N, CA, C and O atoms as a MOPAC input file, in Angstrom:
PM7 MOZYME 1SCF
protein

 N    -13.32400 1   -32.07000 1   -15.01000 1
 C    -14.58000 1   -32.16500 1   -14.25700 1
 C    -15.64600 1   -31.61000 1   -15.16100 1
 O    -15.70100 1   -30.38700 1   -15.29400 1
 N    -16.45700 1   -32.34500 1   -15.76700 1
 C    -17.59200 1   -31.99000 1   -16.55900 1
 C    -18.88300 1   -32.06700 1   -15.79300 1
 O    -19.35300 1   -33.13800 1   -15.41000 1
 N    -19.44300 1   -30.89300 1   -15.58100 1
 C    -20.77500 1   -30.87800 1   -14.93000 1
 C    -21.77300 1   -30.24500 1   -15.90300 1
 O    -21.56500 1   -29.12900 1   -16.38000 1
 N    -22.83400 1   -30.95400 1   -16.18500 1
 C    -23.90300 1   -30.39200 1   -16.94000 1
 C    -24.78400 1   -29.52000 1   -16.18700 1
 O    -25.73300 1   -30.02300 1   -15.58500 1
 N    -24.57000 1   -28.22800 1   -16.15100 1
 C    -25.28800 1   -27.33800 1   -15.24000 1
 C    -26.77500 1   -27.17000 1   -15.63100 1
 O    -27.57400 1   -26.74900 1   -14.79400 1
 N    -27.14200 1   -27.47400 1   -16.82000 1
 C    -28.58600 1   -27.56700 1   -17.25100 1
 C    -29.37200 1   -28.57300 1   -16.58500 1
 O    -30.60000 1   -28.51400 1   -16.51400 1
 N    -28.60600 1   -29.58100 1   -16.05100 1
 C    -29.50400 1   -30.73200 1   -15.59100 1
 C    -29.54600 1   -30.63200 1   -14.01300 1
 O    -30.10000 1   -31.48000 1   -13.31400 1
 N    -28.91700 1   -29.53100 1   -13.53100 1
 C    -28.97200 1   -29.43000 1   -11.95600 1
 C    -30.20900 1   -28.58900 1   -11.57300 1
 O    -30.65500 1   -27.65900 1   -12.24500 1
 N    -30.70300 1   -29.04000 1   -10.40500 1
 C    -31.82700 1   -28.16800 1    -9.90800 1
 C    -31.22100 1   -26.85200 1    -9.25400 1
 O    -30.01400 1   -26.63500 1    -9.15200 1
 N    -32.20000 1   -26.03900 1    -8.84300 1
 C    -31.85000 1   -24.79500 1    -8.18700 1
 C    -31.10000 1   -25.04300 1    -6.92100 1
 O    -30.06600 1   -24.41100 1    -6.70700 1
 N    -31.51600 1   -25.85400 1    -6.13200 1
 C    -30.80600 1   -26.30700 1    -4.93300 1
 C    -29.35100 1   -26.82700 1    -5.02800 1
 O    -28.41600 1   -26.55500 1    -4.27500 1
 N    -29.36400 1   -27.72500 1    -6.24000 1
 C    -27.99300 1   -28.23000 1    -6.56300 1
 C    -27.09700 1   -27.14900 1    -7.00300 1
 O    -25.93900 1   -27.08300 1    -6.59100 1
 N    -27.60300 1   -26.29400 1    -7.83500 1
 C    -26.69700 1   -25.15200 1    -8.16500 1
 C    -26.32300 1   -24.27400 1    -7.13900 1
 O    -25.22100 1   -23.73100 1    -7.21600 1
 N    -27.11000 1   -24.03500 1    -6.13300 1
 C    -26.83900 1   -23.23000 1    -4.95400 1
 C    -25.72300 1   -23.88800 1    -4.18300 1
 O    -24.78000 1   -23.23700 1    -3.73300 1
 N    -25.84700 1   -25.19200 1    -4.04000 1
 C    -24.84800 1   -26.03300 1    -3.26800 1
 C    -23.51500 1   -26.03500 1    -4.05100 1
 O    -22.44800 1   -26.00000 1    -3.43800 1
 N    -23.56500 1   -26.07400 1    -5.35800 1
 C    -22.42200 1   -25.97500 1    -6.10700 1
 C    -21.55000 1   -24.72000 1    -5.97300 1
 O    -20.32800 1   -24.70800 1    -5.82700 1
 N    -22.40600 1   -23.62700 1    -6.04900 1
 C    -21.79500 1   -22.31300 1    -5.77800 1
 C    -21.19900 1   -22.15800 1    -4.36200 1
 O    -20.15000 1   -21.54300 1    -4.17300 1
 N    -21.90300 1   -22.73500 1    -3.38800 1
 C    -21.35100 1   -22.59000 1    -2.03200 1
 C    -20.13100 1   -23.43800 1    -1.91500 1
 O    -19.13200 1   -22.98000 1    -1.35900 1
 N    -20.15000 1   -24.67500 1    -2.41600 1
 C    -18.89900 1   -25.50500 1    -2.38100 1
 C    -17.65300 1   -24.81400 1    -3.13500 1
 O    -16.49900 1   -24.90100 1    -2.71300 1
 N    -18.01900 1   -24.12800 1    -4.28100 1
 C    -16.89400 1   -23.56200 1    -5.09700 1
 C    -16.36400 1   -22.33400 1    -4.31500 1
 O    -15.16000 1   -22.08200 1    -4.35500 1
 N    -17.24100 1   -21.54200 1    -3.59000 1
 C    -16.68200 1   -20.44300 1    -2.77600 1
 C    -15.85800 1   -20.94600 1    -1.66900 1
 O    -14.80900 1   -20.34700 1    -1.43200 1
 N    -16.21000 1   -22.03200 1    -0.90800 1
 C    -15.40700 1   -22.58300 1     0.21100 1
 C    -13.98400 1   -23.05200 1    -0.42800 1
 O    -12.93500 1   -22.85200 1     0.18300 1
 N    -14.02200 1   -23.69100 1    -1.70300 1
 C    -12.85600 1   -24.21300 1    -2.28000 1
 C    -11.88600 1   -23.06000 1    -2.64200 1
 O    -10.66900 1   -23.17000 1    -2.49500 1
 N    -12.49600 1   -21.94100 1    -3.12800 1
 C    -11.69900 1   -20.74100 1    -3.42400 1
 C    -10.96800 1   -20.07700 1    -2.13900 1
 O     -9.82300 1   -19.62700 1    -2.17600 1
 N    -11.76100 1   -20.08500 1    -1.05900 1
 C    -11.14700 1   -19.55400 1     0.16400 1
 C    -10.10800 1   -20.48300 1     0.64200 1
 O     -9.11800 1   -20.05100 1     1.23300 1
 N    -10.29200 1   -21.79600 1     0.40500 1
 C     -9.20800 1   -22.64000 1     0.95700 1
 C     -7.97800 1   -22.51100 1    -0.06000 1
 O     -6.83900 1   -22.45200 1     0.40400 1
 N     -8.17100 1   -22.47100 1    -1.29500 1
 C     -7.00500 1   -22.12100 1    -2.20900 1
 C     -6.27200 1   -20.87200 1    -1.90000 1
 O     -5.04100 1   -20.83600 1    -1.88100 1
 N     -7.08500 1   -19.76800 1    -1.64100 1
 C     -6.48600 1   -18.58000 1    -1.33200 1
 C     -5.66300 1   -18.63100 1     0.00800 1
 O     -4.60600 1   -18.00500 1     0.08800 1
 N     -6.11900 1   -19.34000 1     1.01100 1
 C     -5.42300 1   -19.41900 1     2.35500 1
 C     -4.22700 1   -20.24700 1     2.06400 1
 O     -3.18800 1   -19.91300 1     2.63500 1
 N     -4.20000 1   -21.29200 1     1.25500 1
 C     -2.92900 1   -22.00200 1     0.97500 1
 C     -2.01300 1   -21.19600 1     0.30400 1
 O     -0.86300 1   -21.20600 1     0.74100 1
 N     -2.29200 1   -20.43200 1    -0.75600 1
 C     -1.40800 1   -19.56200 1    -1.49700 1
 C     -1.00100 1   -18.52700 1    -0.70500 1
 O      0.13500 1   -18.11700 1    -0.93900 1
 N     -1.69700 1   -17.91900 1     0.28700 1
 C     -1.23400 1   -16.93700 1     1.17300 1
 C     -0.09200 1   -17.43900 1     2.09400 1
 O      0.92100 1   -16.78200 1     2.33300 1
 N     -0.35600 1   -18.64300 1     2.57300 1
 C      0.61200 1   -19.29700 1     3.39500 1
 C      1.90000 1   -19.54500 1     2.67300 1
 O      2.98200 1   -19.30400 1     3.21000 1
 N      1.79300 1   -20.02400 1     1.46300 1
 C      2.99100 1   -20.31200 1     0.68900 1
 C      3.76200 1   -18.99900 1     0.47200 1
 O      4.98500 1   -18.98900 1     0.60600 1
 N      3.09600 1   -17.92500 1     0.15100 1
 C      3.76800 1   -16.64500 1    -0.06600 1
 C      4.42000 1   -16.16000 1     1.21500 1
 O      5.50000 1   -15.57100 1     1.17400 1
 N      3.77000 1   -16.40100 1     2.36900 1
 C      4.36600 1   -15.91800 1     3.60200 1
 C      5.77800 1   -16.76400 1     3.79000 1
 O      6.83200 1   -16.18600 1     4.05400 1
 N      5.68600 1   -18.11000 1     3.63600 1
 C      6.81600 1   -18.89800 1     3.82500 1
 C      7.92700 1   -18.49100 1     2.89800 1
 O      9.09100 1   -18.48900 1     3.29800 1
 N      7.59900 1   -18.14000 1     1.65400 1
 C      8.63900 1   -17.69700 1     0.64900 1
 C      9.20800 1   -16.37100 1     1.15400 1
 O     10.42400 1   -16.19100 1     1.10600 1
 N      8.39300 1   -15.44300 1     1.63200 1
 C      8.84800 1   -14.13100 1     2.09900 1
 C      9.73600 1   -14.35000 1     3.33200 1
 O     10.82100 1   -13.77800 1     3.43500 1
 N      9.27400 1   -15.16100 1     4.23600 1
 C     10.20400 1   -15.49100 1     5.51000 1
 C     11.48400 1   -15.99100 1     5.02700 1
 O     12.54000 1   -15.52400 1     5.45400 1
 N     11.44100 1   -16.97300 1     4.10600 1
 C     12.73700 1   -17.48900 1     3.63700 1
 C     13.65500 1   -16.43600 1     3.02700 1
 O     14.85800 1   -16.40900 1     3.28500 1
 N     13.05600 1   -15.57200 1     2.21100 1
 C     13.90200 1   -14.51300 1     1.57800 1
 C     14.42500 1   -13.54000 1     2.65900 1
 O     15.59400 1   -13.15500 1     2.65800 1
 N     13.56800 1   -13.18000 1     3.52900 1
 C     14.21000 1   -12.31400 1     4.63200 1
 C     15.29600 1   -12.96700 1     5.39400 1
 O     16.31800 1   -12.35600 1     5.71000 1
 N     15.08400 1   -14.17600 1     5.68400 1
 C     16.04200 1   -15.01500 1     6.43900 1
 C     17.51500 1   -14.94600 1     5.71900 1
 O     18.55900 1   -14.72100 1     6.33100 1
 N     17.41700 1   -15.16300 1     4.41600 1
 C     18.60100 1   -15.10500 1     3.57700 1
 C     19.37400 1   -13.86500 1     3.78600 1
 O     20.59600 1   -13.89400 1     3.64400 1
 N     18.78400 1   -12.82400 1     4.09700 1
 C     19.47200 1   -11.62600 1     4.26900 1
 C     19.67900 1   -11.25800 1     5.79900 1
 O     20.12700 1   -10.16600 1     6.14600 1
 N     19.32600 1   -12.23000 1     6.65700 1
 C     19.52800 1   -12.16900 1     7.98800 1
 C     18.49700 1   -11.40600 1     8.91500 1
 O     18.78800 1   -10.94900 1    10.02000 1
 N     17.31700 1   -11.33500 1     8.34800 1
 C     16.20100 1   -10.69500 1     8.98800 1
 C     15.04800 1   -11.58800 1     9.16700 1
 O     14.89300 1   -12.59000 1     8.46900 1
 N     14.20300 1   -11.21500 1    10.13800 1
 C     12.93100 1   -11.89900 1    10.18400 1
 C     11.90900 1   -11.09400 1     9.30900 1
 O     12.14700 1    -9.93200 1     8.98000 1
 N     10.83100 1   -11.71100 1     8.96400 1
 C      9.86600 1   -11.10000 1     8.12700 1
 C      9.30700 1    -9.92500 1     8.85000 1
 O      9.10200 1    -8.88100 1     8.23200 1
 N      9.05000 1   -10.02900 1    10.11200 1
 C      8.43600 1    -8.87600 1    10.91900 1
 C      9.49900 1    -7.70900 1    10.93200 1
 O      9.08100 1    -6.55100 1    10.92900 1
 N     10.77900 1    -7.94900 1    10.94600 1
 C     11.77100 1    -6.91400 1    10.94700 1
 C     11.70000 1    -6.23300 1     9.63700 1
 O     11.72700 1    -5.00200 1     9.65500 1
 N     11.61500 1    -6.83700 1     8.51800 1
 C     11.55400 1    -6.20100 1     7.13600 1
 C     10.31600 1    -5.46100 1     7.09800 1
 O     10.35400 1    -4.34300 1     6.58500 1
 N      9.10300 1    -5.94600 1     7.60800 1
 C      7.95500 1    -5.23300 1     7.29600 1
 C      7.82700 1    -3.97700 1     8.14600 1
 O      7.17200 1    -3.01200 1     7.75100 1
 N      8.49700 1    -3.99900 1     9.38700 1
 C      8.47300 1    -2.91800 1    10.31100 1
 C      9.51500 1    -1.86800 1     9.94300 1
 O      9.48500 1    -0.76000 1    10.47900 1
 N     10.40300 1    -2.18500 1     9.07000 1
 C     11.64000 1    -1.29700 1     8.75600 1
 C     11.12700 1    -0.13500 1     8.01900 1
 O     10.20600 1    -0.22500 1     7.20700 1
 N     11.81100 1     1.09300 1     8.34700 1
 C     11.60600 1     2.37300 1     7.68600 1
 C     10.34500 1     3.07300 1     8.17300 1
 O      9.38800 1     2.45600 1     8.64000 1
 N     10.39900 1     4.46400 1     8.03100 1
 C      9.44300 1     5.25500 1     8.44200 1
 C      8.25600 1     5.08400 1     7.46200 1
 O      8.48500 1     5.02900 1     6.25400 1
 N      6.97700 1     4.99700 1     7.95300 1
 C      5.76000 1     4.70100 1     7.15600 1
 C      5.17700 1     6.15500 1     6.87800 1
 O      4.98300 1     6.96100 1     7.78800 1
 N      4.93600 1     6.39600 1     5.63800 1
 C      4.32700 1     7.73300 1     5.35400 1
 C      5.32100 1     8.87200 1     5.41400 1
 O      4.90500 1    10.02900 1     5.46400 1
 N      6.49800 1     8.62300 1     5.41200 1
 C      7.40500 1     9.69400 1     5.52600 1
 C      7.41000 1    10.56700 1     4.22300 1
 O      7.46600 1    10.11800 1     3.07900 1
 N      7.34500 1    11.86200 1     4.57400 1
 C      7.28900 1    12.72400 1     3.37100 1
 C      8.62900 1    13.39800 1     3.10100 1
 O      8.68600 1    14.32500 1     2.29300 1
 N      9.62700 1    12.99900 1     3.70000 1
 C     10.99300 1    13.54900 1     3.43600 1
 C     11.23200 1    14.59200 1     4.47000 1
 O     10.36600 1    15.01100 1     5.23800 1
 N     12.50300 1    14.98900 1     4.42800 1
 C     12.97900 1    16.10500 1     5.29700 1
 C     12.64800 1    17.48300 1     4.71100 1
 O     12.80700 1    17.71300 1     3.51200 1
 N     12.17800 1    18.40900 1     5.58800 1
 C     11.88200 1    19.72300 1     4.95000 1
 C     13.08000 1    20.39800 1     4.56900 1
 O     14.12100 1    20.30900 1     5.22000 1
 N     12.94500 1    21.11500 1     3.45700 1
 C     14.11100 1    21.91700 1     2.83500 1
 C     13.89100 1    23.43600 1     2.98400 1
 O     14.84900 1    24.20700 1     2.93900 1
 N     12.65900 1    23.85100 1     3.15800 1
 C     12.22000 1    25.21400 1     3.10500 1
 C     11.37800 1    25.49100 1     4.35100 1
 O     10.68500 1    24.60400 1     4.85000 1
 N     11.44400 1    26.72400 1     4.84700 1
 C     10.78500 1    27.17600 1     5.90500 1
 C     10.19200 1    28.58200 1     5.76500 1
 O     10.86900 1    29.43500 1     5.19200 1
 N      8.95700 1    28.89400 1     6.25300 1
 C      8.34200 1    30.15900 1     6.10100 1
 C      9.22200 1    31.19200 1     7.14900 1
 O      9.25800 1    30.96200 1     8.35800 1
 N      9.80800 1    32.16200 1     6.63300 1
 C     10.49400 1    33.05700 1     7.52200 1
 C      9.58400 1    33.72300 1     8.54800 1
 O     10.00700 1    33.98800 1     9.67300 1
 N      8.38800 1    33.98300 1     8.18300 1
 C      7.47200 1    34.51600 1     9.15200 1
 C      6.88900 1    33.62200 1    10.24400 1
 O      6.40300 1    34.07400 1    11.28000 1
 N      6.97200 1    32.26800 1     9.92900 1
 C      6.56400 1    31.21400 1    10.81700 1
 C      7.27000 1    29.91900 1    10.48300 1
 O      6.85400 1    29.09900 1     9.66500 1
 N      8.45900 1    29.80900 1    11.24500 1
 C      9.36900 1    28.60100 1    10.94900 1
 C      8.75000 1    27.23900 1    11.11800 1
 O      9.25600 1    26.21400 1    10.65900 1
 N      7.59800 1    27.28600 1    11.81800 1
 C      6.91000 1    25.95900 1    11.99800 1
 C      6.30700 1    25.41500 1    10.80400 1
 O      6.00200 1    24.22500 1    10.72600 1
 N      6.10300 1    26.34800 1     9.75900 1
 C      5.53600 1    25.99200 1     8.46600 1
 C      6.72700 1    25.61300 1     7.57600 1
 O      7.53000 1    26.48600 1     7.24600 1
 N      6.87500 1    24.26600 1     7.15200 1
 C      7.95200 1    23.87400 1     6.25800 1
 C      7.30200 1    23.24100 1     5.08500 1
 O      6.10600 1    22.96200 1     4.99800 1
 N      8.34200 1    23.01800 1     4.07500 1
 C      7.93200 1    22.31700 1     2.80300 1
 C      9.17200 1    21.48000 1     2.44800 1
 O     10.29200 1    21.95800 1     2.62800 1
 N      9.00300 1    20.24400 1     1.94800 1
 C     10.03000 1    19.39500 1     1.46700 1
 C     10.53500 1    19.83900 1     0.07500 1
 O     11.61700 1    19.43100 1    -0.34600 1
 N      9.84400 1    20.57200 1    -0.55200 1
 C     10.22300 1    20.90400 1    -2.07200 1
 C      9.56500 1    20.03100 1    -3.07400 1
 O      9.74700 1    20.20200 1    -4.28000 1
 N      8.77300 1    19.05900 1    -2.57500 1
 C      8.12400 1    18.16200 1    -3.42800 1
 C      6.55800 1    18.41100 1    -3.31400 1
 O      6.04200 1    18.82700 1    -2.27700 1
 N      5.90900 1    18.14400 1    -4.37400 1
 C      4.48300 1    18.33800 1    -4.40600 1
 C      4.06000 1    19.84200 1    -4.55100 1
 O      4.88200 1    20.71700 1    -4.82200 1
 N      2.80400 1    20.07300 1    -4.36600 1
 C      2.28800 1    21.39800 1    -4.51500 1
 C      2.97500 1    22.35500 1    -3.58000 1
 O      3.24400 1    22.01700 1    -2.42800 1
 N      3.27500 1    23.59400 1    -4.07900 1
 C      3.87800 1    24.65200 1    -3.23400 1
 C      2.81200 1    25.13900 1    -2.29300 1
 O      1.68600 1    25.41200 1    -2.71100 1
 N      3.15400 1    25.25300 1    -1.00900 1
 C      2.34300 1    25.96200 1     0.09600 1
 C      2.00500 1    27.33300 1    -0.33900 1
 O      2.73900 1    27.91700 1    -1.13700 1
 N      0.93200 1    27.88300 1     0.14000 1
 C      0.56100 1    29.27600 1    -0.08700 1
 C      1.59800 1    30.22600 1     0.34400 1
 O      1.78700 1    31.22700 1    -0.34700 1
 N      2.30600 1    30.02100 1     1.43200 1
 C      3.38200 1    30.88200 1     1.97400 1
 C      4.47900 1    30.93100 1     1.03000 1
 O      5.12600 1    31.97200 1     0.90900 1
 N      4.78600 1    29.73900 1     0.24500 1
 C      5.90000 1    29.77500 1    -0.67500 1
 C      5.53900 1    30.63400 1    -1.90900 1
 O      6.33600 1    31.42900 1    -2.40900 1
 N      4.30900 1    30.42400 1    -2.35900 1
 C      3.81400 1    31.19300 1    -3.50600 1
 C      3.87800 1    32.62500 1    -3.28800 1
 O      4.33600 1    33.39300 1    -4.13400 1
 N      3.37500 1    33.03400 1    -2.04400 1
 C      3.37900 1    34.46300 1    -1.70000 1
 C      4.85500 1    35.03000 1    -1.52800 1
 O      5.10400 1    36.19200 1    -1.84900 1
 N      5.77200 1    34.22700 1    -1.04200 1
 C      7.21200 1    34.69000 1    -0.97100 1
 C      7.79100 1    34.82300 1    -2.31900 1
 O      8.57300 1    35.75100 1    -2.52700 1
 N      7.48700 1    33.98800 1    -3.26400 1
 C      7.94800 1    34.02600 1    -4.58200 1
 C      7.36900 1    35.31500 1    -5.33600 1
 O      8.07600 1    36.05600 1    -6.01800 1
 N      6.04600 1    35.48500 1    -5.13600 1
 C      5.55900 1    36.67300 1    -5.69300 1
 C      6.01700 1    37.94000 1    -5.11500 1
 O      5.86200 1    38.97900 1    -5.75800 1
 N      6.56300 1    37.94500 1    -3.96800 1
 C      7.21500 1    39.07000 1    -3.30800 1
 C      8.67400 1    39.22400 1    -3.85400 1
 O      9.33900 1    40.19000 1    -3.47900 1
 N      9.13200 1    38.42500 1    -4.61400 1
 C     10.50400 1    38.61900 1    -5.17200 1
 C     11.44800 1    37.78300 1    -4.48200 1
 O     12.61500 1    37.85300 1    -4.86600 1
 N     11.14300 1    36.94100 1    -3.45700 1
 C     12.07900 1    36.09100 1    -2.68500 1
 C     12.32700 1    34.92200 1    -3.77600 1
 O     11.57400 1    34.71600 1    -4.72800 1
 N     13.43500 1    34.22900 1    -3.50400 1
 C     13.79900 1    33.00900 1    -4.19100 1
 C     13.65400 1    31.86500 1    -3.30700 1
 O     13.52500 1    32.10500 1    -2.10700 1
 N     13.65300 1    30.61200 1    -3.72300 1
 C     13.70600 1    29.36900 1    -2.94800 1
 C     14.87200 1    29.32100 1    -2.13400 1
 O     14.80200 1    28.69500 1    -1.07700 1
 N     16.00100 1    29.91800 1    -2.48100 1
 C     17.25600 1    29.91300 1    -1.74100 1
 C     16.96400 1    30.82700 1    -0.46500 1
 O     17.44700 1    30.52600 1     0.62700 1
 N     16.26200 1    31.80800 1    -0.61500 1
 C     15.89800 1    32.65400 1     0.59300 1
 C     15.01100 1    31.86700 1     1.70600 1
 O     15.00200 1    32.16600 1     2.90000 1
 N     14.35400 1    30.93400 1     1.18400 1
 C     13.49200 1    30.00300 1     2.08700 1
 C     14.09700 1    28.75900 1     2.58800 1
 O     13.52800 1    28.00500 1     3.37600 1
 N     15.32100 1    28.56400 1     2.08000 1
 C     15.97400 1    27.23800 1     2.40600 1
 C     16.49000 1    27.18600 1     3.87600 1
 O     16.92000 1    28.16000 1     4.49400 1
 N     16.39300 1    25.99300 1     4.31800 1
 C     16.78500 1    25.80000 1     5.77100 1
 C     18.36400 1    25.79900 1     5.87400 1
 O     18.91200 1    25.65600 1     6.96700 1

């Protein structure tokens, strides 16, 4: 498709842009539908629906706590990421992580 953009008027260029944006939305919608059908087919091969696969597992789970603050057992830490201040303080007091383990 060869279009000489130099020969188009301002209004024709605006219409071309509008038509192209609509065409892009249509292509994206078709590709999204194809992707969903492929995902549904893959899930079905394993005996699940796509909704079951997408809803499976905890969302945002940080893992099970491995350590607790002896002074306040409601304060826990998984052992991953930055150490909480209570862990740092306990280590500075000479305690080990084993002392804080659940």
